[in-house]
mmCIF file with all atom_site columns, C-alpha atoms in Angstrom:
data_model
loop_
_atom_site.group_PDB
_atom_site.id
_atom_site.type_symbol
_atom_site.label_atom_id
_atom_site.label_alt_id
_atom_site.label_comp_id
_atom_site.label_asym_id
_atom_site.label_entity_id
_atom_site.label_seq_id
_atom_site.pdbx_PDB_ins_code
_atom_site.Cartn_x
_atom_site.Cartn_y
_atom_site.Cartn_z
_atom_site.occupancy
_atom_site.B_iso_or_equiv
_atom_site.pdbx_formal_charge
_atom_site.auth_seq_id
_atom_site.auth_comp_id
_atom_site.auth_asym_id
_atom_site.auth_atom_id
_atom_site.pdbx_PDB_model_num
ATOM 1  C CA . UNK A 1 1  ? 0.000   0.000   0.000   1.00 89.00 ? 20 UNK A CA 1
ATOM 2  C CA . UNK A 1 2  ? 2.859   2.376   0.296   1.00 92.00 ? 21 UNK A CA 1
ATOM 3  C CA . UNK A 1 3  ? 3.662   2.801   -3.071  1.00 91.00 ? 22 UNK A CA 1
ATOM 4  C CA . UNK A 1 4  ? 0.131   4.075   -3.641  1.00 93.00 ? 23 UNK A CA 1
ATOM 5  C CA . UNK A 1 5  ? 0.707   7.103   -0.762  1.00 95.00 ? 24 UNK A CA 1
ATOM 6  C CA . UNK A 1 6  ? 3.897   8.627   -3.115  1.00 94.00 ? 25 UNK A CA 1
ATOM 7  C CA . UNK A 1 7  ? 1.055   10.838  -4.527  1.00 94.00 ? 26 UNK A CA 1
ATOM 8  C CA . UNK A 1 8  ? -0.828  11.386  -1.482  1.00 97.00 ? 27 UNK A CA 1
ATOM 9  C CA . UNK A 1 9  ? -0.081  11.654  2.311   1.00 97.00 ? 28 UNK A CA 1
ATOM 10 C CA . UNK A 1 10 ? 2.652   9.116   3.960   1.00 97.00 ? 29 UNK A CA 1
ATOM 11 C CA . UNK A 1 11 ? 1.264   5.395   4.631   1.00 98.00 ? 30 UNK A CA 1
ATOM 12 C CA . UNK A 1 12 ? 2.133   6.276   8.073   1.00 97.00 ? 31 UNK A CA 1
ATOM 13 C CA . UNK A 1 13 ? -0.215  8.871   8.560   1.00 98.00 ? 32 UNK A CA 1
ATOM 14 C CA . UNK A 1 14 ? -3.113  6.777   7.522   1.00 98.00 ? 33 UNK A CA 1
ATOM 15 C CA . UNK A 1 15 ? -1.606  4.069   9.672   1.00 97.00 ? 34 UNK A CA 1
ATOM 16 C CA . UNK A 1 16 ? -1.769  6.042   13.219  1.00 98.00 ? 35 UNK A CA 1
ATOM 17 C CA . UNK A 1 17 ? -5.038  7.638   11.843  1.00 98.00 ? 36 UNK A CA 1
ATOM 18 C CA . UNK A 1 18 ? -6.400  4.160   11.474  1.00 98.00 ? 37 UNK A CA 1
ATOM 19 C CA . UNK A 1 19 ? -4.773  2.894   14.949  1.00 97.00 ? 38 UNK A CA 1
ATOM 20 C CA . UNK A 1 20 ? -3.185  0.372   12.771  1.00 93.00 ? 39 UNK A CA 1
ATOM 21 C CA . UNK A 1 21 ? -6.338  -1.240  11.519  1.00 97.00 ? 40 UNK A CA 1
ATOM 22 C CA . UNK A 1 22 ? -5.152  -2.427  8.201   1.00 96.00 ? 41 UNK A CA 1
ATOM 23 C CA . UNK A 1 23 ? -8.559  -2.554  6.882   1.00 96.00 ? 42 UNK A CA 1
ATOM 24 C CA . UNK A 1 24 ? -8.932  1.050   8.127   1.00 97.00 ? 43 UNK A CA 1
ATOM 25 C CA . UNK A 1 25 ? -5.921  2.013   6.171   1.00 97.00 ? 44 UNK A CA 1
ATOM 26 C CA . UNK A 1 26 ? -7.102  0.592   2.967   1.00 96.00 ? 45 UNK A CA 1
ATOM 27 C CA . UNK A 1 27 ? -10.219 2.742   3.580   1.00 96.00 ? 46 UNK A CA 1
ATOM 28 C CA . UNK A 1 28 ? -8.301  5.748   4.155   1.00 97.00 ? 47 UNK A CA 1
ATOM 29 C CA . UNK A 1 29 ? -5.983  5.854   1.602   1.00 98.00 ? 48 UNK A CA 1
ATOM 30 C CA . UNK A 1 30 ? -8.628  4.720   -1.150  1.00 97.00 ? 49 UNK A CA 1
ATOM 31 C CA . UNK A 1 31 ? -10.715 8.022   0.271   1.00 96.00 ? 50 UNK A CA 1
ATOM 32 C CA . UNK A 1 32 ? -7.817  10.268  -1.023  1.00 96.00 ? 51 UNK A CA 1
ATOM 33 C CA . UNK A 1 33 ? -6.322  8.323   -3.704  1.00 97.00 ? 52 UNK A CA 1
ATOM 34 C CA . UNK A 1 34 ? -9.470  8.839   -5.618  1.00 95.00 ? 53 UNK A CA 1
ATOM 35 C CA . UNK A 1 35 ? -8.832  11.756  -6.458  1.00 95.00 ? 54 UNK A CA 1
ATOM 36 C CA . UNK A 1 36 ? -5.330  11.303  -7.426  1.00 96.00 ? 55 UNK A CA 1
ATOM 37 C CA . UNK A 1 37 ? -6.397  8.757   -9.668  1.00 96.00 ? 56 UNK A CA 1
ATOM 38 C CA . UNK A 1 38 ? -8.789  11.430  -11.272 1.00 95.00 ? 57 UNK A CA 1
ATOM 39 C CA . UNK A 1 39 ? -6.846  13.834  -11.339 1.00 96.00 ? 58 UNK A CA 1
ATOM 40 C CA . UNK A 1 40 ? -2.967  13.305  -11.738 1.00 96.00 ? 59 UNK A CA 1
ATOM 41 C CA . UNK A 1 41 ? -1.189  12.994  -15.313 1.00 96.00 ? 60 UNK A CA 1
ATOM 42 C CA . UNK A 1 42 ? 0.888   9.665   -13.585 1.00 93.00 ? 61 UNK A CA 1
ATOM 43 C CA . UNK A 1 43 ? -2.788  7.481   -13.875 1.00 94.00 ? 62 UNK A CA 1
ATOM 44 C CA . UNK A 1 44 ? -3.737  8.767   -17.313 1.00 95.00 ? 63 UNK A CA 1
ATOM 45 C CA . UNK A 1 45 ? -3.432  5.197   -19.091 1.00 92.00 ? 64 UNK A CA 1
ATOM 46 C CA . UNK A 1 46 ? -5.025  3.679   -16.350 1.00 91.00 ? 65 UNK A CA 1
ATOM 47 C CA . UNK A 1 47 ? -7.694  6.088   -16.448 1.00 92.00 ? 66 UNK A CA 1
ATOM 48 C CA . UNK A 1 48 ? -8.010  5.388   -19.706 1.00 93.00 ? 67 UNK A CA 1
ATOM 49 C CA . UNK A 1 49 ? -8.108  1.583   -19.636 1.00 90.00 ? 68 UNK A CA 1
ATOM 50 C CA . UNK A 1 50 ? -9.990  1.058   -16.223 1.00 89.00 ? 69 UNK A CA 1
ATOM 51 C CA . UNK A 1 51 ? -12.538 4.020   -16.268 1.00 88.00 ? 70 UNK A CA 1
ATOM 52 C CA . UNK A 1 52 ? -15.519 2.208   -17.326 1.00 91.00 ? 71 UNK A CA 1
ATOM 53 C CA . UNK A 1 53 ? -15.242 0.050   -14.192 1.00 88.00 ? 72 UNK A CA 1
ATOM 54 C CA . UNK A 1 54 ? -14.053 3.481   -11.705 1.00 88.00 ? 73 UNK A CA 1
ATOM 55 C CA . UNK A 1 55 ? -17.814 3.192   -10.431 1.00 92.00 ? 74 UNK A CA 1
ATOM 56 C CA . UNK A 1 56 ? -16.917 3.489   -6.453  1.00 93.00 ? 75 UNK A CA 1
ATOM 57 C CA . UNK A 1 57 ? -14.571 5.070   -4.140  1.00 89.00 ? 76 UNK A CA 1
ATOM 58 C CA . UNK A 1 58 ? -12.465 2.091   -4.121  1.00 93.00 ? 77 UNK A CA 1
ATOM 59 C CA . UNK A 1 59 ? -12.274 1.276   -7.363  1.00 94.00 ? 78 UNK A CA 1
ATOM 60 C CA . UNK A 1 60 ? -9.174  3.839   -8.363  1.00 94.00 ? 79 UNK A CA 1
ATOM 61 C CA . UNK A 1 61 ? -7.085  2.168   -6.089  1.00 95.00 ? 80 UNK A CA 1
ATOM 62 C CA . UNK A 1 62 ? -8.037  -1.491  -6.665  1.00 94.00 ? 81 UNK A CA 1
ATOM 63 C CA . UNK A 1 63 ? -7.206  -0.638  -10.568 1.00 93.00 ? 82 UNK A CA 1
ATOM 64 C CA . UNK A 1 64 ? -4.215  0.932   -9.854  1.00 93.00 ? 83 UNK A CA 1
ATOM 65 C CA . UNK A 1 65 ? -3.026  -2.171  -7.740  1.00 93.00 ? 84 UNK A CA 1
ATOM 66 C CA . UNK A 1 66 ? -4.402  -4.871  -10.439 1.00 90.00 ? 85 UNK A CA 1
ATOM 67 C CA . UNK A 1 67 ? -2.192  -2.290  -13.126 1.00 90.00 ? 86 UNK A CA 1
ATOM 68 C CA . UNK A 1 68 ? 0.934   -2.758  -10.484 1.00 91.00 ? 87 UNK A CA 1
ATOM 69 C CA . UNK A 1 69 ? 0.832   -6.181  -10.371 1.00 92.00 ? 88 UNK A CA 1
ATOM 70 C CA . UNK A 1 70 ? 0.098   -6.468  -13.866 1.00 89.00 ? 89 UNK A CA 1
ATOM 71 C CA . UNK A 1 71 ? 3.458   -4.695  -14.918 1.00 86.00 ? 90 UNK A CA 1
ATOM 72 C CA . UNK A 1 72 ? 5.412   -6.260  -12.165 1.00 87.00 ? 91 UNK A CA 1
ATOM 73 C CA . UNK A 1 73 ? 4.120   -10.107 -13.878 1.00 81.00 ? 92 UNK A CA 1
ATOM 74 C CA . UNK A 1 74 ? 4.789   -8.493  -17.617 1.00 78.00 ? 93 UNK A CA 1
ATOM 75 C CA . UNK A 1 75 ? 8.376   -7.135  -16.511 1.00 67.00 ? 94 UNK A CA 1
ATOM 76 C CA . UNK A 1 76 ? 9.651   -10.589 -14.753 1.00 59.00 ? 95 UNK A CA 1
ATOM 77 C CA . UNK A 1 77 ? 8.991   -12.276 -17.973 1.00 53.00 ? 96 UNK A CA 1
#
């Protein structure tokens, strides 16, 4: 998760805001990388690709994660 705060606040201010509820965390940092993803150049492709399914809060940061993983599978092969 803390390579989605670089554009946003640090992962440890979500994690003392969320008394280290790891659920909570999640929660708080998809609140505010929402509007990253909306909203910052960096997510443009993934905007792009993923928008049509961008239908809750969450889903910015659950596209940007599948889009991590995605290139992290693509690059080891």
């Amino acid at each position: 998760m803390k390579n989605f705060c670089v554009d946003i606040k640090p992962y440890e201010y979500y994690l003392s805001k969320a008394d280290g509820n790891l659920a909570k965390v999640a929660e708080l940092i998809s609140d505010d990388f929402c509007e990253c993803w909306w909203t910052n150049d960096k997510y443009s492709e993934d905007r792009e690709e993923y928008k049509d399914f961008a239908v809750t809060h969450t889903s910015a940061l659950k596209t940007a994660i599948a889009s991590y993983i995605k290139k992290l599978y693509f690059y080891e092969f």
